[in-house]
Tab-separated table of C-alpha atoms in Angstrom:
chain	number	residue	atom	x	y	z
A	35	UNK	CA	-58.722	-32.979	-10.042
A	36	UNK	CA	-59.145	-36.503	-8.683
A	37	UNK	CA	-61.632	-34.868	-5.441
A	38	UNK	CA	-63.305	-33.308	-8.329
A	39	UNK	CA	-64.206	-36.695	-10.382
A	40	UNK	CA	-64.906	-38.574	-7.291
A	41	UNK	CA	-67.358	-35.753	-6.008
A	42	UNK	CA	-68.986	-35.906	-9.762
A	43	UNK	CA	-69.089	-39.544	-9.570
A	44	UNK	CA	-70.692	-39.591	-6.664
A	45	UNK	CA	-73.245	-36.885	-7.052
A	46	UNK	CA	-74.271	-38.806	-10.265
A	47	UNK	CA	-74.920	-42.247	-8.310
A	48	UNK	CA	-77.030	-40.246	-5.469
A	49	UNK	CA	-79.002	-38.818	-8.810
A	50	UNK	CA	-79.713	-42.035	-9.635
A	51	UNK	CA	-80.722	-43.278	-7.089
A	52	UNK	CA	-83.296	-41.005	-6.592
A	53	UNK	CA	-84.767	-41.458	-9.623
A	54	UNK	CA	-84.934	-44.584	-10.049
A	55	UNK	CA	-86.346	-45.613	-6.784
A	56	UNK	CA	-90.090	-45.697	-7.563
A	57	UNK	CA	-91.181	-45.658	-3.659
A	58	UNK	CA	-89.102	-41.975	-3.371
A	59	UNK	CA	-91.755	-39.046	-3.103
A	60	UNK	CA	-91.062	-35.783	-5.070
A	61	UNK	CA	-89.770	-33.918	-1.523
A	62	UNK	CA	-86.907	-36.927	-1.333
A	63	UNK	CA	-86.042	-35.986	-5.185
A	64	UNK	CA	-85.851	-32.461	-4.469
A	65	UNK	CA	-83.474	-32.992	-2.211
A	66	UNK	CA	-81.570	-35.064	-4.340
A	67	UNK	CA	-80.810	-32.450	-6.936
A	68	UNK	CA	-80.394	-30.163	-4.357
A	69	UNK	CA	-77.400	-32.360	-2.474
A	70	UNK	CA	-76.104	-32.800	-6.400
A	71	UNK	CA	-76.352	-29.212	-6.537
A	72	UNK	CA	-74.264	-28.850	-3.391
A	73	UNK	CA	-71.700	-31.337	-4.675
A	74	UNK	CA	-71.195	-29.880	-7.543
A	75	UNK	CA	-70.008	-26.407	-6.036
A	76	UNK	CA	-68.030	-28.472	-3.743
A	77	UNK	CA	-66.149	-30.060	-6.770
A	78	UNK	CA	-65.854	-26.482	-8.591
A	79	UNK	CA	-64.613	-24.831	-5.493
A	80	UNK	CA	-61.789	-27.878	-5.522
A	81	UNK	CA	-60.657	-27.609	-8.576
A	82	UNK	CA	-60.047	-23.103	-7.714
A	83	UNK	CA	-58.413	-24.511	-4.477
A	84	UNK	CA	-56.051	-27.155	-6.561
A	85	UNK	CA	-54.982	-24.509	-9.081
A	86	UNK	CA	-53.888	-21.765	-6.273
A	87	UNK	CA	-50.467	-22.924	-5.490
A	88	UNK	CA	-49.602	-22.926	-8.691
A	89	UNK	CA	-50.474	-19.588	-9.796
A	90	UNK	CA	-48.771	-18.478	-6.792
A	91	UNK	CA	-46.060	-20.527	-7.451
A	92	UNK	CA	-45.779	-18.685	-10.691
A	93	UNK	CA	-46.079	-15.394	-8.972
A	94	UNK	CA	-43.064	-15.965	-7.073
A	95	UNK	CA	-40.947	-16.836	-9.837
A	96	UNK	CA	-40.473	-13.242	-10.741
A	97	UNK	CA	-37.218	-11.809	-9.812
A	98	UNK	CA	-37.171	-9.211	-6.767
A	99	UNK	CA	-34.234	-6.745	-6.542
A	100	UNK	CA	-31.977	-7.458	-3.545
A	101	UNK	CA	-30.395	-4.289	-1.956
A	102	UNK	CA	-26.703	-5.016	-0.999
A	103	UNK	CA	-26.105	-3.499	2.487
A	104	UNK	CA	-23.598	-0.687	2.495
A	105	UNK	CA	-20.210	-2.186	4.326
A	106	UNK	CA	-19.698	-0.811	7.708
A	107	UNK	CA	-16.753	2.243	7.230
A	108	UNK	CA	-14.655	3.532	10.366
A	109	UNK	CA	-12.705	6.751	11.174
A	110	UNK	CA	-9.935	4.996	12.361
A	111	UNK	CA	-9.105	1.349	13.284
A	112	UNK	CA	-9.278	2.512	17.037
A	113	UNK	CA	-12.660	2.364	16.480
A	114	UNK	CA	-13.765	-1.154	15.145
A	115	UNK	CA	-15.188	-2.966	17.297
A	116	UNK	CA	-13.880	-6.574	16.762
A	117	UNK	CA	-10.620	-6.177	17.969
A	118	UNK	CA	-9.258	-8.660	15.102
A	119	UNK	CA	-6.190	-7.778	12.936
A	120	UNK	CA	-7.650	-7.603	9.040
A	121	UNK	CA	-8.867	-5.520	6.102
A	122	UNK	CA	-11.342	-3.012	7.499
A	123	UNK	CA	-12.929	-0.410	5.215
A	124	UNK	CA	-12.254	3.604	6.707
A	125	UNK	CA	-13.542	6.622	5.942
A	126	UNK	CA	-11.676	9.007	7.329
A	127	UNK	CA	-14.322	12.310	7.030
A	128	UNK	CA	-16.982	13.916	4.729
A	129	UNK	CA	-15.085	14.910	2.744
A	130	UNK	CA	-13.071	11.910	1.653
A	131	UNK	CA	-13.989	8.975	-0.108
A	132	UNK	CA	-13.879	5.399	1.977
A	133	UNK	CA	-11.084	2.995	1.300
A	134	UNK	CA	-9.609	-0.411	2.489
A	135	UNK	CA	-6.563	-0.152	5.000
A	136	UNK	CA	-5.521	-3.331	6.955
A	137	UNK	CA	-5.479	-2.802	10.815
A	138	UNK	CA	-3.170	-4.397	13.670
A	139	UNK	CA	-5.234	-4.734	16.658
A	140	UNK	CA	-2.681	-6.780	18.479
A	141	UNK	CA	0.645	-5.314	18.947
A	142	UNK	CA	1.141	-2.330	20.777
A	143	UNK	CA	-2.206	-1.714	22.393
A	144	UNK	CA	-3.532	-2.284	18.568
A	145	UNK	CA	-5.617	0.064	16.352
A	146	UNK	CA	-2.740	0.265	13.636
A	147	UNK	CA	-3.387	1.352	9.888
A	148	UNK	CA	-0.469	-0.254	8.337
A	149	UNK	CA	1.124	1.468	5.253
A	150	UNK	CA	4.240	-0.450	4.281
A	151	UNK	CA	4.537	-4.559	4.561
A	152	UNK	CA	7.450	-6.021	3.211
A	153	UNK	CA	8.463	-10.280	3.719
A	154	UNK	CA	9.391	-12.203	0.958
A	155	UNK	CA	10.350	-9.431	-1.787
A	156	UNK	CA	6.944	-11.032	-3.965
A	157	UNK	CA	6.708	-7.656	-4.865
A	158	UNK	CA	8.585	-4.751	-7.110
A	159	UNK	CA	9.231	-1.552	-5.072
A	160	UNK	CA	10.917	0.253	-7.785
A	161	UNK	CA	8.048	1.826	-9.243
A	162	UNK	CA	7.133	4.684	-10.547
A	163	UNK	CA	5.520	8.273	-9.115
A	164	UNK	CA	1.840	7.348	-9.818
A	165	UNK	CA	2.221	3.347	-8.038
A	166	UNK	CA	3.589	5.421	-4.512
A	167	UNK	CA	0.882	8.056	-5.057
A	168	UNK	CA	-1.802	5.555	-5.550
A	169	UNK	CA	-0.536	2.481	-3.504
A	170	UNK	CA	0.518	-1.426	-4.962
A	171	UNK	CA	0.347	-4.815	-3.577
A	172	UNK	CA	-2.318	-6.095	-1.712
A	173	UNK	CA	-3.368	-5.441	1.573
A	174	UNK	CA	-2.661	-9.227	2.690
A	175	UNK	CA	0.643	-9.608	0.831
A	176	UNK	CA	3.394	-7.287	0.391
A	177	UNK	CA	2.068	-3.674	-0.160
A	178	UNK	CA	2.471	0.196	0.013
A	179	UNK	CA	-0.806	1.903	1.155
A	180	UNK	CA	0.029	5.013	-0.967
A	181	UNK	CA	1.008	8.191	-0.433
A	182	UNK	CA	-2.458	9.943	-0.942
A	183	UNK	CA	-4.007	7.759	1.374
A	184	UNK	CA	-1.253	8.296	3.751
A	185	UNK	CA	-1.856	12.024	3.666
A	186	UNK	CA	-5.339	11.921	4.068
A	187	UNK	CA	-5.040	9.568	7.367
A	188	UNK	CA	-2.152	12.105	8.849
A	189	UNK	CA	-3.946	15.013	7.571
A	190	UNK	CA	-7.549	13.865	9.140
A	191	UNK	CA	-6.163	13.330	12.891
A	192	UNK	CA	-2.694	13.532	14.610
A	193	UNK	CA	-1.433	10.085	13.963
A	194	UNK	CA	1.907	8.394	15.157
A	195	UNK	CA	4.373	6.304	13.487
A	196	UNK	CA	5.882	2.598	14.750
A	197	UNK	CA	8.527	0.676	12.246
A	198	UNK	CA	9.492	-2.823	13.136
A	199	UNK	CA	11.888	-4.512	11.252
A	200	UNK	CA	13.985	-7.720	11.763
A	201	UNK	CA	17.069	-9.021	9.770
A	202	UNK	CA	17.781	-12.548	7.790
A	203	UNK	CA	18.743	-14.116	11.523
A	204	UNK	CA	15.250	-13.125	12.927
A	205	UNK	CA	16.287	-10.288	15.205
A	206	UNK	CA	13.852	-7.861	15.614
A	207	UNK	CA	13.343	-4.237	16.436
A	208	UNK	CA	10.893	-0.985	16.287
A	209	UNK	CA	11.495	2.657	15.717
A	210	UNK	CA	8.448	4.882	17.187
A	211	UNK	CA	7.821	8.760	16.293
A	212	UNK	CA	5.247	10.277	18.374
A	213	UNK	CA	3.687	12.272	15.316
A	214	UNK	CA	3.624	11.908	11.304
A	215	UNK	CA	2.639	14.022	8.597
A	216	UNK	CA	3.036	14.346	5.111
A	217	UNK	CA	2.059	17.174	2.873
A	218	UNK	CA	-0.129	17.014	-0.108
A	219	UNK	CA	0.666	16.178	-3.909
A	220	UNK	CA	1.452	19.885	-4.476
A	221	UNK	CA	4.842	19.621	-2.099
A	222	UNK	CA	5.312	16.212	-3.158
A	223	UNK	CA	4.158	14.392	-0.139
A	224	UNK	CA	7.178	15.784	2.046
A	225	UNK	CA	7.929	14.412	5.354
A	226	UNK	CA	6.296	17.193	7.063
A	227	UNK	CA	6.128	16.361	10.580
A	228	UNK	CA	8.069	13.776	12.717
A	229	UNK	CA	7.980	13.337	16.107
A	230	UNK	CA	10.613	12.305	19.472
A	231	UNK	CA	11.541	9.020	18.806
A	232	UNK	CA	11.952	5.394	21.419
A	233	UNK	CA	12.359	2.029	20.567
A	234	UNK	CA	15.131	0.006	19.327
A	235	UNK	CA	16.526	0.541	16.222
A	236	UNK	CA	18.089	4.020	16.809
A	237	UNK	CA	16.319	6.815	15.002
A	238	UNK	CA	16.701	6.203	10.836
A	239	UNK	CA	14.038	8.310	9.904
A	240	UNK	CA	14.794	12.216	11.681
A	241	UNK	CA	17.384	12.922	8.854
A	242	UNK	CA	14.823	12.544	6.252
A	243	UNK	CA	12.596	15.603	7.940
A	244	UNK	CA	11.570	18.177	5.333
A	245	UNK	CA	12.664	15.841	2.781
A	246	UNK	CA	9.753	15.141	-0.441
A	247	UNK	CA	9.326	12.167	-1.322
A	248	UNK	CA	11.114	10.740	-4.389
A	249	UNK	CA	10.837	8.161	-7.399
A	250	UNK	CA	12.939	6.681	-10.301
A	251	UNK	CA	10.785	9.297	-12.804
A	252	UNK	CA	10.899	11.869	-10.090
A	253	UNK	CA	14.257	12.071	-8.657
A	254	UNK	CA	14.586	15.775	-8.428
A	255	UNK	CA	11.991	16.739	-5.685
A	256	UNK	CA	14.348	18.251	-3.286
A	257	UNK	CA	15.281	21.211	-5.098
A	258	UNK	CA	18.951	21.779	-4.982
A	259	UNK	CA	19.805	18.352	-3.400
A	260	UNK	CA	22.287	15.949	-5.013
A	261	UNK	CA	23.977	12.869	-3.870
A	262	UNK	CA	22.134	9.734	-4.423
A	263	UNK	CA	18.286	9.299	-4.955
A	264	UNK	CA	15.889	6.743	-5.993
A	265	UNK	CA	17.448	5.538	-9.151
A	266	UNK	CA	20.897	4.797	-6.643
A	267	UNK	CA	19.032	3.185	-3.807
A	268	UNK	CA	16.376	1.428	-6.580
A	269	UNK	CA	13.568	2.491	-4.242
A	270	UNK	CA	10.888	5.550	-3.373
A	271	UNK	CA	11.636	7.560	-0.200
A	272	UNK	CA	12.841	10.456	1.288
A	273	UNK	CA	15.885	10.810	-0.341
A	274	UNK	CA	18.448	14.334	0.539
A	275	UNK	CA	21.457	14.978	0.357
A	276	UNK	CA	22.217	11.750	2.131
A	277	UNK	CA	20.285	8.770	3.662
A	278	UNK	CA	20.297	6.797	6.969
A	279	UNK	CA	17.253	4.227	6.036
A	280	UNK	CA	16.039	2.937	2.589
A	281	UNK	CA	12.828	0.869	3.719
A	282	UNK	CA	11.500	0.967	0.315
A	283	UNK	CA	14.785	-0.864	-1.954
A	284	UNK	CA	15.123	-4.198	-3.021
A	285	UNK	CA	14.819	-7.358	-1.040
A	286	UNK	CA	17.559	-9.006	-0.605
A	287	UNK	CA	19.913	-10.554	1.670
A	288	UNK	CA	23.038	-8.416	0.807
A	289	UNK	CA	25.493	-5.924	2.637
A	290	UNK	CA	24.702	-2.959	-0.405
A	291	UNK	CA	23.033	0.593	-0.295
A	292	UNK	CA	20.659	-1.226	-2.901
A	293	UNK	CA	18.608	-3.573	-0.181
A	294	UNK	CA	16.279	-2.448	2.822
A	295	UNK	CA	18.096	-0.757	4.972
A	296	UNK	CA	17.815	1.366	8.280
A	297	UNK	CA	21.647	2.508	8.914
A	298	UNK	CA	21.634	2.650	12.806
A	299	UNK	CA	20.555	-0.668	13.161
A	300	UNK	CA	22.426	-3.118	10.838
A	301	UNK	CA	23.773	-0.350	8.566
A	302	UNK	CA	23.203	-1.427	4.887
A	303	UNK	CA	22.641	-4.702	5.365
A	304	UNK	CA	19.455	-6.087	3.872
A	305	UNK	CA	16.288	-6.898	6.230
A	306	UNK	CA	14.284	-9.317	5.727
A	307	UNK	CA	10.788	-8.315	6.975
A	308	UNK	CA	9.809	-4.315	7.318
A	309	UNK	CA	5.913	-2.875	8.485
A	310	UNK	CA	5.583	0.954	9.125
A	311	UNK	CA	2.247	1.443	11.015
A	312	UNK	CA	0.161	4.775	12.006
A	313	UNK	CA	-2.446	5.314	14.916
A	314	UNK	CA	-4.186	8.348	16.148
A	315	UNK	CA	-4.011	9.651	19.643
């Protein structure tokens, strides 16, 4: 606006000029009006040029939809490529729908989905049948993955197990099974499949075999077992006839059936820190 008044301004002094000047001829007024003519269009065409930014401006204001890229989903934690223990999103096939596991990429060659986490007893394991079907916790606290997610991943690929555990002194030690698989809902997620066995903890897990998996509102999974179950051991497992491991019971320091146990190792003494672990091969 201020090029515009000055351009005005100055076209009007030329014009006078020009016409006052007695000694001008009529070509010299001519082109007078003609350079006020010019001016003029100059100042117009300003004034456009001034006023462009901000109806652009304006323009811009309006909100544009921003699409949120899709988060990057693997078939296994073999196959991310950061090798960097964290939450990683899978999904496992077609046919499934894509969920958060945490992976351990540095222990044991990595490319672990861990299931089970247990170090400070911040959270309730005695639940219910739907909590172990569906999983509880959180993946970077205590947690248990859930059994539906657990036989989807065994169901999807052959997949290993690896249990470490330590006591309330800090010793540690690992059970490994060279295959896991658990059956679907219908048989009540039984331990279907369990592999030879190293490590050193002395197998705690081969007695459970064929077991299905129990919980304080379904205790009775094993037809025709009896002896103990989950309302005894306060805890969801693989419960028979009798036990050798309770992974799943309450933390706590004590010598009791009712802790975390895994009998070959420190009998029923409690343990202070448990992680069961699955990886394809």
């Amino acid at each position: 606006m201020k090029w515009s008044i000055c351009f005005l301004l100055l076209s009007a002094s030329l014009y006078a000029r020009a016409t006052n000047d007695t000694s001008d001829t009529m070509e010299e007024r001519l082109k007078a009006l003609e350079l006020r003519y010019q001016l003029a269009r100059i100042a117009n065409n300003k004034d456009s040029f001034e006023k462009m930014p901000t109806t652009l401006a304006r323009s811009n204001t309006t909100p544009r939809a921003v699409k949120k890229p899709k988060p990057t989903t693997y078939a296994s934690c073999k196959e991310t490529p950061a090798k960097v223990s964290g939450v990683y999103q899978l999904h496992l096939n077609d046919d499934s729908t894509p969920f958060n596991v945490y992976c351990e990429q540095e222990k044991f060659g990595g490319g672990w989905i861990v299931v089970q986490h247990r170090f400070d007893g911040s959270v309730d394991f005695y639940r219910n049948w739907t909590d172990y079907r569906d999983g509880f916790g959180e993946l970077d606290n205590e947690f248990w993955l859930g059994l539906e997610k657990i036989h989807q991943i065994t169901s999807a690929r052959k997949h290993q197990l690896l249990i470490e555990m330590k006591d309330f002194e800090g010793n540690y030690t690992f059970a490994r099974y060279y295959e896991f698989h658990i059956n679907n809902e219908s048989l009540n997620y039984r331990l279907n499949i369990l592999g030879s066995y190293t490590g050193t903890a002395s197998d705690g897990l081969s007695h459970h075999l064929r077991k299905r998996f129990s919980t304080k509102d379904r205790m009775y999974n094993n037809a025709g077992a009896s002896g103990p179950g989950a309302d005894y051991y306060l805890g969801g497992w693989w419960y028979g006839i009798t036990s050798t491991s309770n992974l799943n019971g309450p933390y706590r320091y004590d010598m009791d059936p009712k802790t975390i146990w895994w009998y070959h190792y420190k009998r029923q003494k409690g343990l202070s820190f448990t992680r069961m672990m699955v990886r394809e091969y």
